[in-house]
XYZ file of C-alpha atoms in Angstrom:
675
model
C -2.257 -16.745 23.836
C -1.098 -20.394 24.158
C -0.446 -23.443 26.514
C 0.360 -22.610 30.487
C 1.556 -24.614 33.366
C 0.551 -23.751 36.624
C 2.503 -24.519 39.579
C 0.716 -23.439 43.200
C -0.892 -20.397 41.511
C -4.220 -19.779 40.921
C -5.648 -20.997 37.423
C -8.322 -17.763 37.370
C -5.128 -15.569 36.861
C -5.178 -17.184 33.175
C -8.421 -15.922 32.715
C -7.014 -12.254 32.407
C -3.419 -12.877 31.973
C -1.678 -9.676 30.927
C 1.044 -10.018 28.120
C 3.920 -9.752 27.999
C 3.818 -5.792 26.911
C 1.196 -4.773 29.679
C 3.539 -6.630 32.622
C 7.018 -6.389 31.633
C 9.276 -7.037 34.868
C 11.815 -4.011 35.666
C 15.311 -4.013 34.778
C 17.862 -3.338 37.928
C 18.025 0.263 37.225
C 14.064 1.603 37.152
C 11.081 0.075 38.236
C 7.491 1.740 37.777
C 5.166 2.008 40.651
C 2.922 -1.605 41.321
C 5.752 -3.363 39.544
C 6.445 -5.089 43.121
C 2.545 -5.918 43.469
C 1.608 -8.217 40.690
C 3.137 -11.228 39.004
C 4.963 -10.111 36.246
C 6.499 -11.709 32.738
C 9.837 -12.171 34.689
C 13.618 -10.832 33.590
C 15.980 -13.403 33.480
C 18.350 -11.119 35.248
C 16.036 -10.630 38.011
C 14.576 -14.280 39.104
C 14.562 -13.104 42.811
C 11.606 -10.593 41.805
C 9.653 -14.276 42.290
C 9.864 -14.423 45.361
C 8.577 -11.292 46.747
C 5.923 -11.526 49.204
C 2.591 -11.480 48.228
C 1.057 -9.654 51.314
C 2.464 -7.317 53.208
C 6.210 -7.612 53.181
C 6.832 -4.930 55.989
C 5.593 -6.748 59.419
C 7.600 -8.048 62.323
C 10.309 -5.723 64.242
C 12.684 -5.660 61.373
C 11.197 -3.458 58.942
C 8.340 -2.032 60.520
C 9.889 1.469 59.996
C 8.822 0.889 56.363
C 4.967 0.386 57.018
C 4.542 3.802 55.595
C 1.939 4.976 53.203
C 1.525 8.446 51.453
C -1.228 9.396 54.405
C 1.535 9.011 57.071
C 4.893 8.831 55.798
C 6.557 11.282 58.180
C 8.120 14.344 56.172
C 8.921 17.523 57.371
C 9.009 21.151 56.116
C 12.548 22.807 56.223
C 13.807 26.455 56.081
C 17.091 26.484 53.760
C 19.199 29.251 53.429
C 20.846 29.240 50.008
C 24.126 29.998 49.600
C 25.060 34.029 49.402
C 21.127 34.587 49.906
C 19.798 36.169 53.265
C 16.541 33.997 52.261
C 14.705 31.054 53.324
C 13.623 28.507 50.823
C 11.257 26.144 51.871
C 12.353 22.367 51.371
C 10.433 18.811 52.162
C 11.789 15.499 53.238
C 11.861 12.837 55.721
C 11.969 12.873 58.507
C 15.846 12.278 59.886
C 14.787 9.795 62.785
C 13.283 7.856 60.183
C 15.924 8.640 57.756
C 18.669 6.759 60.296
C 16.217 3.989 60.761
C 16.257 3.483 57.158
C 19.901 3.790 56.673
C 20.854 1.219 59.553
C 18.461 -1.370 58.359
C 19.624 -0.754 54.317
C 23.437 -1.272 55.371
C 22.710 -4.220 58.062
C 20.536 -5.917 54.967
C 23.325 -5.479 52.271
C 26.417 -6.491 54.787
C 24.004 -10.006 55.577
C 23.396 -10.391 51.854
C 26.882 -9.470 50.437
C 28.092 -12.517 53.305
C 25.479 -14.787 52.022
C 26.456 -14.483 48.645
C 29.942 -15.274 49.406
C 29.316 -18.348 51.439
C 27.776 -19.713 48.412
C 30.808 -19.337 46.108
C 31.027 -15.386 45.463
C 27.938 -15.765 42.587
C 24.497 -16.544 42.771
C 24.354 -17.937 39.039
C 25.619 -16.555 35.876
C 23.625 -13.476 34.576
C 22.055 -12.738 37.711
C 22.328 -8.712 38.321
C 21.604 -7.036 41.572
C 19.279 -4.289 42.271
C 19.725 -0.492 42.550
C 20.024 -0.021 46.636
C 17.182 1.778 48.477
C 19.618 4.968 49.035
C 20.080 5.539 45.532
C 16.454 6.677 45.360
C 17.230 9.870 47.405
C 15.575 9.311 50.699
C 18.210 10.736 52.453
C 18.038 14.049 50.561
C 15.822 16.644 52.287
C 15.319 19.111 48.936
C 12.045 18.397 47.401
C 10.180 21.415 46.653
C 6.508 20.407 47.934
C 5.331 17.712 50.366
C 4.134 15.564 47.527
C 7.383 15.135 45.699
C 9.155 14.054 49.185
C 6.413 11.860 49.539
C 6.651 10.122 45.906
C 10.649 9.639 46.983
C 10.064 8.334 50.123
C 7.673 5.240 49.077
C 9.799 4.582 46.019
C 12.552 4.684 48.066
C 10.731 2.401 50.745
C 9.752 0.078 47.485
C 12.865 -0.486 46.493
C 13.954 -2.440 50.048
C 11.666 -4.931 48.344
C 14.015 -6.667 45.835
C 16.942 -6.469 48.671
C 14.484 -8.591 50.185
C 13.631 -10.985 47.827
C 17.450 -11.470 47.359
C 18.300 -12.316 50.904
C 15.336 -14.658 50.713
C 16.762 -16.229 47.371
C 20.000 -17.092 49.359
C 18.083 -18.681 52.164
C 16.588 -20.791 49.488
C 19.723 -22.010 48.170
C 22.409 -22.105 51.263
C 19.519 -24.039 53.040
C 19.924 -26.648 49.879
C 23.376 -26.595 50.094
C 24.462 -26.530 53.538
C 21.323 -26.580 55.937
C 23.341 -27.190 58.741
C 26.107 -24.793 59.160
C 25.489 -21.480 56.805
C 24.009 -19.727 59.483
C 26.665 -20.629 62.268
C 29.229 -18.787 59.456
C 27.344 -16.182 58.726
C 26.722 -15.342 62.137
C 30.296 -15.446 62.686
C 31.314 -13.173 59.776
C 28.713 -10.671 60.322
C 29.182 -10.516 64.013
C 25.321 -9.941 64.401
C 23.848 -11.151 67.042
C 21.729 -14.309 66.563
C 18.513 -12.097 67.242
C 19.222 -10.286 63.754
C 18.886 -13.967 62.175
C 16.072 -14.673 64.197
C 14.011 -11.793 63.450
C 15.151 -12.365 59.721
C 13.907 -15.740 59.707
C 10.323 -14.690 61.200
C 10.441 -11.861 58.846
C 8.629 -12.018 55.055
C 12.329 -12.532 53.905
C 13.201 -15.830 55.954
C 9.501 -17.128 56.372
C 9.395 -19.971 53.839
C 5.592 -20.578 55.028
C 4.303 -17.176 53.447
C 2.735 -17.057 50.137
C 4.875 -15.560 47.501
C 3.941 -13.040 44.473
C 5.647 -15.150 41.612
C 5.895 -14.599 38.154
C 5.165 -15.677 34.550
C 8.391 -17.513 33.075
C 8.376 -17.274 29.370
C 9.766 -20.735 27.811
C 9.901 -19.511 24.205
C 12.095 -16.915 24.306
C 15.606 -17.851 22.466
C 19.447 -17.284 22.897
C 20.790 -14.268 21.121
C 24.170 -16.740 20.392
C 25.964 -19.359 22.026
C 27.557 -17.765 24.519
C 24.947 -15.938 26.061
C 23.495 -17.486 29.133
C 19.958 -15.530 29.292
C 17.254 -16.433 29.121
C 17.116 -19.920 30.304
C 19.936 -19.539 32.840
C 16.816 -19.296 35.296
C 16.404 -23.386 35.011
C 18.871 -23.512 37.910
C 16.389 -21.954 39.983
C 13.447 -24.307 39.288
C 14.497 -27.226 41.431
C 14.800 -25.577 44.275
C 11.178 -24.312 44.068
C 8.785 -26.845 42.356
C 7.015 -28.788 44.645
C 9.157 -27.136 47.712
C 7.900 -23.383 48.188
C 4.693 -21.533 47.910
C 5.712 -19.610 44.827
C 3.236 -19.622 42.061
C 5.231 -20.368 38.521
C 3.165 -19.768 35.521
C 5.149 -21.428 32.388
C 4.286 -20.419 29.320
C 5.103 -23.250 26.796
C 3.984 -21.125 23.481
C 1.451 -21.890 21.309
C 3.207 -24.203 18.275
C 3.823 -28.145 18.657
C 6.462 -29.280 18.851
C 7.571 -26.150 20.952
C 10.589 -24.074 18.951
C 12.637 -24.226 21.966
C 13.735 -27.087 24.605
C 12.152 -27.609 27.781
C 14.133 -27.327 30.461
C 15.449 -29.977 32.308
C 14.013 -29.603 35.821
C 10.609 -29.316 34.228
C 11.473 -33.073 31.909
C 12.812 -34.674 35.490
C 9.470 -33.841 36.677
C 7.455 -34.535 33.974
C 5.681 -31.002 34.134
C 5.307 -30.210 30.518
C 2.548 -30.673 27.989
C 3.194 -33.665 25.803
C 1.136 -34.243 22.704
C -1.651 -35.774 24.137
C -2.316 -33.430 26.632
C -2.305 -30.706 24.153
C -5.312 -32.663 22.388
C -7.120 -33.035 25.322
C -6.957 -29.206 25.759
C -7.878 -28.533 22.146
C -11.119 -31.208 22.759
C -12.219 -28.659 25.477
C -14.839 -25.958 24.876
C -14.335 -22.819 25.932
C -11.863 -19.746 25.738
C -9.520 -20.880 28.523
C -10.241 -24.404 29.598
C -7.974 -26.285 32.168
C -6.878 -30.108 32.842
C -6.132 -31.072 36.487
C -2.732 -32.597 37.441
C -1.213 -34.498 40.572
C 1.828 -34.498 42.345
C 3.115 -37.719 43.633
C 6.664 -38.528 44.836
C 9.275 -41.017 43.484
C 12.232 -42.438 44.914
C 15.106 -42.044 42.972
C 18.651 -44.181 43.816
C 20.733 -41.313 43.344
C 18.681 -38.294 44.306
C 16.306 -39.495 46.761
C 12.702 -38.581 46.956
C 11.305 -36.564 43.450
C 8.197 -34.611 43.045
C 6.773 -36.291 40.011
C 3.768 -34.505 38.012
C 1.184 -36.189 36.151
C -2.179 -35.322 34.233
C -5.122 -36.264 36.060
C -6.598 -37.350 32.394
C -7.539 -40.871 31.757
C -6.228 -40.640 27.854
C -9.725 -41.122 26.469
C -11.554 -38.175 24.820
C -13.607 -36.068 27.322
C -16.884 -36.800 28.148
C -19.858 -35.807 26.754
C -21.590 -33.376 28.188
C -18.123 -31.937 28.817
C -17.563 -30.900 32.231
C -16.739 -27.004 33.333
C -13.340 -26.060 34.184
C -14.844 -25.317 37.816
C -16.088 -29.304 38.390
C -13.131 -30.972 37.185
C -12.157 -33.500 39.988
C -8.858 -32.649 42.010
C -7.297 -34.591 44.692
C -8.104 -32.854 48.542
C -4.993 -30.964 49.634
C -3.333 -32.291 52.500
C -4.467 -30.861 55.780
C -1.866 -28.867 58.280
C -0.942 -31.084 61.276
C -2.454 -30.214 64.586
C -5.378 -28.372 62.913
C -7.515 -30.860 63.809
C -9.047 -30.944 60.639
C -9.729 -34.323 59.060
C -8.801 -35.111 55.459
C -11.401 -34.502 53.006
C -13.301 -32.640 55.781
C -14.587 -29.701 54.456
C -15.594 -26.622 56.711
C -19.146 -27.526 57.463
C -18.212 -30.647 58.392
C -15.704 -29.800 60.744
C -18.128 -27.262 62.390
C -20.773 -30.220 63.049
C -18.160 -32.582 63.998
C -17.115 -29.728 66.962
C -20.577 -28.987 67.695
C -20.918 -32.671 68.948
C -17.841 -33.016 71.337
C -18.879 -29.399 72.617
C -22.136 -31.117 73.814
C -20.475 -34.332 75.138
C -17.859 -31.643 76.865
C -20.840 -29.399 78.269
C -22.746 -32.081 80.619
C -19.166 -32.692 82.366
C -18.436 -28.669 82.934
C -17.699 -27.277 86.179
C -19.492 -23.814 87.097
C -15.815 -21.870 87.331
C -14.996 -23.585 84.218
C -18.362 -22.473 82.250
C -18.447 -19.119 84.044
C -15.199 -18.505 82.474
C -16.139 -19.852 79.200
C -19.172 -17.481 79.089
C -16.714 -14.357 80.005
C -14.775 -15.519 76.885
C -17.484 -15.502 74.803
C -18.773 -11.880 75.757
C -15.135 -10.794 75.202
C -15.249 -12.622 71.399
C -18.793 -11.024 70.617
C -17.171 -7.576 70.194
C -15.522 -8.902 67.134
C -12.209 -7.633 67.895
C -9.038 -9.731 66.208
C -7.454 -11.420 69.434
C -4.100 -10.170 70.860
C -1.114 -12.433 72.126
C -2.761 -13.686 74.773
C -6.139 -13.805 73.652
C -7.736 -16.613 71.377
C -5.638 -18.713 68.617
C -6.608 -18.010 65.024
C -7.471 -20.362 62.028
C -8.008 -18.908 58.812
C -9.393 -21.406 56.211
C -7.351 -20.997 53.180
C -9.014 -21.849 49.533
C -6.401 -24.524 47.615
C -6.373 -25.553 44.233
C -9.658 -27.383 43.411
C -11.800 -24.918 45.503
C -10.930 -27.074 49.332
C -10.553 -25.057 52.276
C -7.907 -26.121 54.304
C -7.561 -24.946 58.095
C -4.260 -23.331 58.554
C -3.252 -21.685 62.223
C -1.790 -17.684 61.855
C -0.253 -15.838 64.668
C -1.857 -12.619 65.932
C 0.295 -10.496 63.978
C -0.679 -12.046 60.732
C -4.258 -12.950 61.847
C -5.333 -9.225 62.521
C -3.852 -8.447 59.202
C -6.340 -10.488 57.309
C -9.028 -9.801 59.984
C -11.106 -7.484 58.539
C -11.140 -9.439 54.709
C -13.724 -11.435 56.261
C -17.636 -10.847 57.197
C -18.999 -11.133 60.782
C -20.664 -13.645 59.202
C -17.310 -15.395 58.354
C -16.062 -15.248 61.492
C -16.909 -17.940 64.323
C -16.093 -18.316 67.679
C -15.587 -21.427 69.963
C -15.390 -20.987 73.670
C -14.770 -24.309 74.638
C -11.059 -24.451 72.472
C -10.924 -20.534 72.779
C -10.585 -20.609 68.768
C -11.869 -18.161 66.100
C -12.514 -19.602 62.391
C -12.217 -17.500 59.728
C -13.643 -18.584 56.407
C -14.869 -17.358 53.320
C -17.324 -20.345 53.126
C -19.425 -19.715 56.286
C -20.911 -16.794 54.344
C -20.002 -17.077 50.615
C -22.283 -14.483 49.418
C -20.844 -11.705 51.562
C -18.056 -9.545 50.754
C -15.952 -7.767 53.415
C -16.302 -4.271 53.280
C -13.563 -2.672 51.093
C -13.239 0.318 53.358
C -12.663 -1.399 56.540
C -9.410 -2.361 55.542
C -8.181 -0.449 52.160
C -7.463 3.417 52.316
C -8.656 3.676 48.573
C -5.188 4.738 47.706
C -4.012 2.762 44.405
C -0.342 3.677 45.499
C -0.687 1.778 48.819
C -2.501 -1.380 47.438
C -1.038 -4.562 49.456
C 0.253 -2.361 52.208
C -1.622 -2.325 55.614
C -1.713 0.804 57.462
C 1.457 2.066 59.566
C 1.199 1.501 63.316
C 4.149 3.488 65.049
C 6.361 1.708 66.988
C 6.424 1.969 71.194
C 8.812 4.092 71.226
C 11.553 6.062 68.956
C 14.453 3.620 68.740
C 16.137 2.100 66.214
C 15.101 -0.357 63.650
C 16.471 -3.253 65.709
C 16.444 -1.518 69.385
C 17.767 -3.018 71.999
C 14.750 -3.579 74.301
C 14.516 -2.265 78.102
C 14.623 -4.775 81.326
C 11.488 -6.324 81.551
C 9.595 -5.947 85.198
C 8.563 -9.289 86.925
C 5.775 -10.863 88.156
C 4.962 -12.149 91.775
C 4.561 -15.526 89.925
C 5.606 -18.423 92.565
C 8.985 -19.964 90.631
C 11.364 -22.265 91.899
C 15.002 -20.875 91.537
C 16.950 -23.223 89.034
C 20.303 -20.591 88.408
C 20.540 -17.204 86.531
C 17.298 -15.547 85.811
C 16.334 -15.087 82.176
C 16.068 -11.583 81.917
C 20.225 -11.825 82.688
C 20.541 -14.521 79.827
C 18.770 -12.471 77.057
C 20.443 -9.292 75.497
C 16.727 -8.107 74.555
C 12.786 -9.036 74.507
C 10.149 -7.312 72.540
C 7.623 -4.673 72.835
C 4.306 -5.568 72.622
C 3.079 -5.573 68.711
C 1.309 -2.515 67.791
C -2.008 -4.555 66.929
C -2.229 -5.093 71.024
C -1.607 -1.330 71.624
C -5.237 -0.927 70.446
C -6.943 -3.763 72.708
C -6.709 -2.275 76.256
C -8.759 -5.398 77.513
C -6.437 -7.934 76.066
C -2.653 -7.043 77.555
C -1.911 -4.139 79.210
C -0.382 -0.948 77.696
C 2.928 -1.045 79.583
C 5.860 -2.905 77.094
C 6.814 -5.717 78.403
C 4.402 -6.184 81.747
C 2.180 -9.535 82.349
C -0.935 -8.218 83.889
C -1.258 -10.709 86.691
C -4.286 -12.906 86.102
C -5.591 -15.029 89.586
C -7.897 -17.565 87.204
C -5.418 -17.735 84.554
C -2.742 -18.971 86.896
C -4.759 -21.672 88.418
C -6.342 -22.764 85.255
C -2.753 -22.771 83.388
C -0.492 -23.425 85.974
C -2.713 -25.968 87.840
C -4.826 -27.485 85.170
C -7.579 -26.828 87.871
C -11.442 -26.870 86.987
C -13.809 -26.125 89.359
C -16.260 -29.520 89.844
C -20.173 -29.119 89.840
C -20.478 -30.463 93.649
C -18.793 -29.366 96.120
C -15.633 -31.075 97.751
C -17.080 -30.814 101.821
C -15.182 -33.743 103.085
C -11.691 -33.468 101.253
C -8.370 -32.564 102.952
C -7.904 -28.182 102.367
C -4.894 -26.323 102.316
C -5.372 -23.171 104.113
C -6.320 -19.794 102.300
C -3.720 -18.284 102.928
C -1.211 -20.787 101.759
C -3.427 -20.971 98.714
C -3.214 -17.246 97.965
C 0.712 -17.692 98.343
C 0.869 -20.188 96.107
C -1.126 -18.464 93.264
C 1.110 -15.747 93.612
C -0.922 -13.002 94.790
C -1.184 -12.811 98.772
C -4.635 -10.722 98.605
C -6.462 -12.767 96.708
C -9.509 -14.411 98.637
C -10.458 -17.624 97.595
C -13.495 -18.448 97.253
C -15.690 -20.140 100.420
C -16.808 -22.851 98.166
C -13.841 -23.269 96.052
C -12.398 -26.520 95.525
C -8.899 -25.383 94.467
C -7.490 -25.669 98.174
C -7.894 -29.530 98.090
C -6.349 -30.029 94.577
C -3.305 -27.740 96.286
C -3.450 -29.803 99.206
C -2.972 -32.817 97.311
C -0.081 -30.773 94.762
C 2.041 -30.318 97.925
C 1.578 -34.129 99.423
C 2.927 -34.946 95.985
C 0.065 -37.366 95.228
C -2.575 -36.492 92.781
C -3.671 -40.371 92.554
C -5.682 -39.428 95.757
C -7.026 -36.364 94.648
C -10.605 -36.370 92.820
C -10.138 -37.073 89.142
C -12.563 -34.197 88.111
C -10.491 -31.392 89.787
C -7.321 -31.477 87.225
C -6.887 -31.875 83.753
C -3.935 -33.885 84.585
C -6.164 -36.793 85.950
C -9.155 -35.809 83.980
C -10.493 -38.985 81.354
C -11.484 -35.601 79.019
C -8.547 -33.629 79.225
C -7.061 -31.403 76.612
C -3.905 -32.135 77.394
C -4.477 -35.380 75.367
C -4.602 -33.066 71.978
C -1.720 -32.763 69.574
C -0.124 -29.483 71.196
C 2.699 -29.710 68.639
C 5.427 -29.478 70.978
C 8.302 -32.052 72.364
C 8.965 -32.417 76.327
C 11.950 -34.341 77.618
C 12.240 -34.575 81.200
C 15.860 -34.523 82.417
C 16.398 -35.845 86.397
C 19.368 -35.083 87.991
C 20.091 -35.837 91.423
C 18.597 -33.082 93.113
C 16.284 -31.541 90.748
C 14.292 -32.287 87.355
C 14.433 -30.169 84.391
C 12.066 -30.282 81.518
C 13.414 -29.690 77.715
C 10.893 -27.924 75.786
C 11.159 -27.549 71.905
C 8.171 -26.740 69.133
C 7.670 -29.759 67.222
C 8.463 -27.995 64.067
C 11.045 -25.661 65.176
C 14.608 -25.094 63.513
C 17.336 -27.194 64.140
C 19.273 -24.339 64.822
C 16.504 -22.845 67.593
C 17.351 -22.870 71.054
C 15.814 -25.142 73.551
C 13.487 -24.182 76.387
C 14.853 -25.502 80.024
C 12.442 -24.608 83.206
C 12.899 -26.474 86.284
C 9.027 -25.718 87.313
C 6.798 -28.099 86.505
C 3.643 -25.871 86.547
C 5.842 -23.581 84.137
C 6.100 -26.900 81.587
C 2.783 -27.485 81.703
C 1.750 -23.685 81.496
C 3.597 -23.718 78.303
C 1.743 -26.663 76.793
C -1.569 -25.229 77.765
C -1.372 -22.136 76.501
C -0.399 -23.237 73.265
C 2.781 -20.933 72.727
C 4.464 -23.647 70.682
C 2.057 -23.182 67.676
C 4.276 -19.422 67.355
C 7.471 -20.897 67.869
C 10.649 -20.793 70.109
C 10.798 -17.040 70.465
C 6.993 -16.584 71.374
C 7.656 -18.872 74.227
C 10.765 -16.885 75.363
C 8.791 -13.896 74.986
C 6.543 -14.873 76.727
C 8.311 -16.519 79.575
C 10.147 -12.866 80.281
C 6.654 -11.245 80.691
C 5.341 -13.753 83.281
C 8.723 -13.473 84.880
C 9.086 -17.102 84.625
C 12.690 -18.683 85.925
C 14.253 -20.460 82.196
C 17.268 -21.350 80.260
C 17.790 -21.337 76.627
C 20.042 -23.861 75.591
C 21.603 -24.368 71.980
């Protein structure tokens, strides 16, 4: 077909890339089933379609009402009396409850988009068109003559939300590039929406810039129809915002004739991302129907624009060696590892597992009886093979990058549950020492996950995961009921968090099916004495008994851990640790009782969280912020040292400020969000 440049894409896609006649982008007035589920040749009028989410877009509290398919979409039969007649006529349509939720969501999305465009100057770019609104596809009309017709209308209306979501994603990118510090404040001031709307939007497929996008094919061979015509090359204004900055696969079609008839866009020229005569000669010298030439990216400092990404070919300029290498074995640089993932630079999954095994052997030599018992209990629970809930183990998925390298990424529990069944049992590994799951296809490369476990076999529902009904029939943006407290000891430092927050969150739908992990009552934190002892005090039961050490009375121990009915084991060393804690002198306590004094403490790991201590005359506050949180995200202020340490030990910071707040509300802890 010609020469392509691949940015953050899969070169294997080029092996069977569809031609423009088979993958034409929709116009603003109509679309075909499947248009938003595969990369298309992008229509320059609709560049935001590049930003469609690659995977399930309808997750999270804002968009779960859209997460329906043809098997569970709630349509109902209606008996309609025609004017001037006494006979009933049967019609079908969406339930009124779902219609109200979709209308509510659509109105908020359209208002948000309108204000964002106004903040940007009233126009995205010359020649960019909007898309027909979802309501234009008649989901509010309950007049279909059959159930199948009503379902088709509902699913088409559902898909019409996707371009609207992609337009808002585009505005996130543009506004962050122009005014990263203030536009969110201005948006909130103009819309009068609660900050939780913005928080949920940024955590969804709309505003989460760390998820993979669908991308598309950009035809650089098209010519302007006349000098005043902005299209098709006006999309060049968007490229500087995407190249090297976002996970958007871009497939640039340069054509098959050299020299090229149309000019290379300036952003590609500036980045050096275009094939010159030497590159074309090199490609022609390779054998095969489809051949590849790997490129690398580096940073170049410019006095005018700061650090810029520059792309260069990895070929050495000489003719390819003989025998020529297949594209699959061409060398490529190892991608950067994710900070805090514990993966070392250049380390594959097998080397990582071996290094962790050796480390665990050393830890096992100093493991206490209580810690071993708790670890084996975690192993027994993990042996069931179910995806962990919010309070369960952390999940890391090894994603395959360009060049066949696997990079270890942490996934929150919602996204992990969505991907869980894409891996076979042999591709799941649980480590009880770190309480972590690793999912990687390279662990059993010859196995494929059973498609029946996560695919309903319906072409209409490709890439959309099964719908889980919400906990209650609330609006698309529900106000959350009061959260019951927990009998956990806390210092009183001021107004309780449930009075500060206007809402909390229900348990996510995936956790409802795992009663062993969480209580089914929304918002309730099941009291776990063993977890309290470990997470709040860092206690580890020593192998040898502490008979000669001072101890706290059993009743006081039970009161301290928040369970007056709890019976302290007679041989436990916990009363000894609590005695020293209340004395305010851990240095005198045996070092092996607490992770604060243990020489092999997990607290020495990188927990991706910053904690500042604010000392006042009569109290001490701990200022907590996840390391990668947004600048406008709130700080968390807690007055309890035990609560601050529980936040660190629980690893809540990996899922962001919102997750810390939800966890503290469920715990019943006293804290203060602060901006």
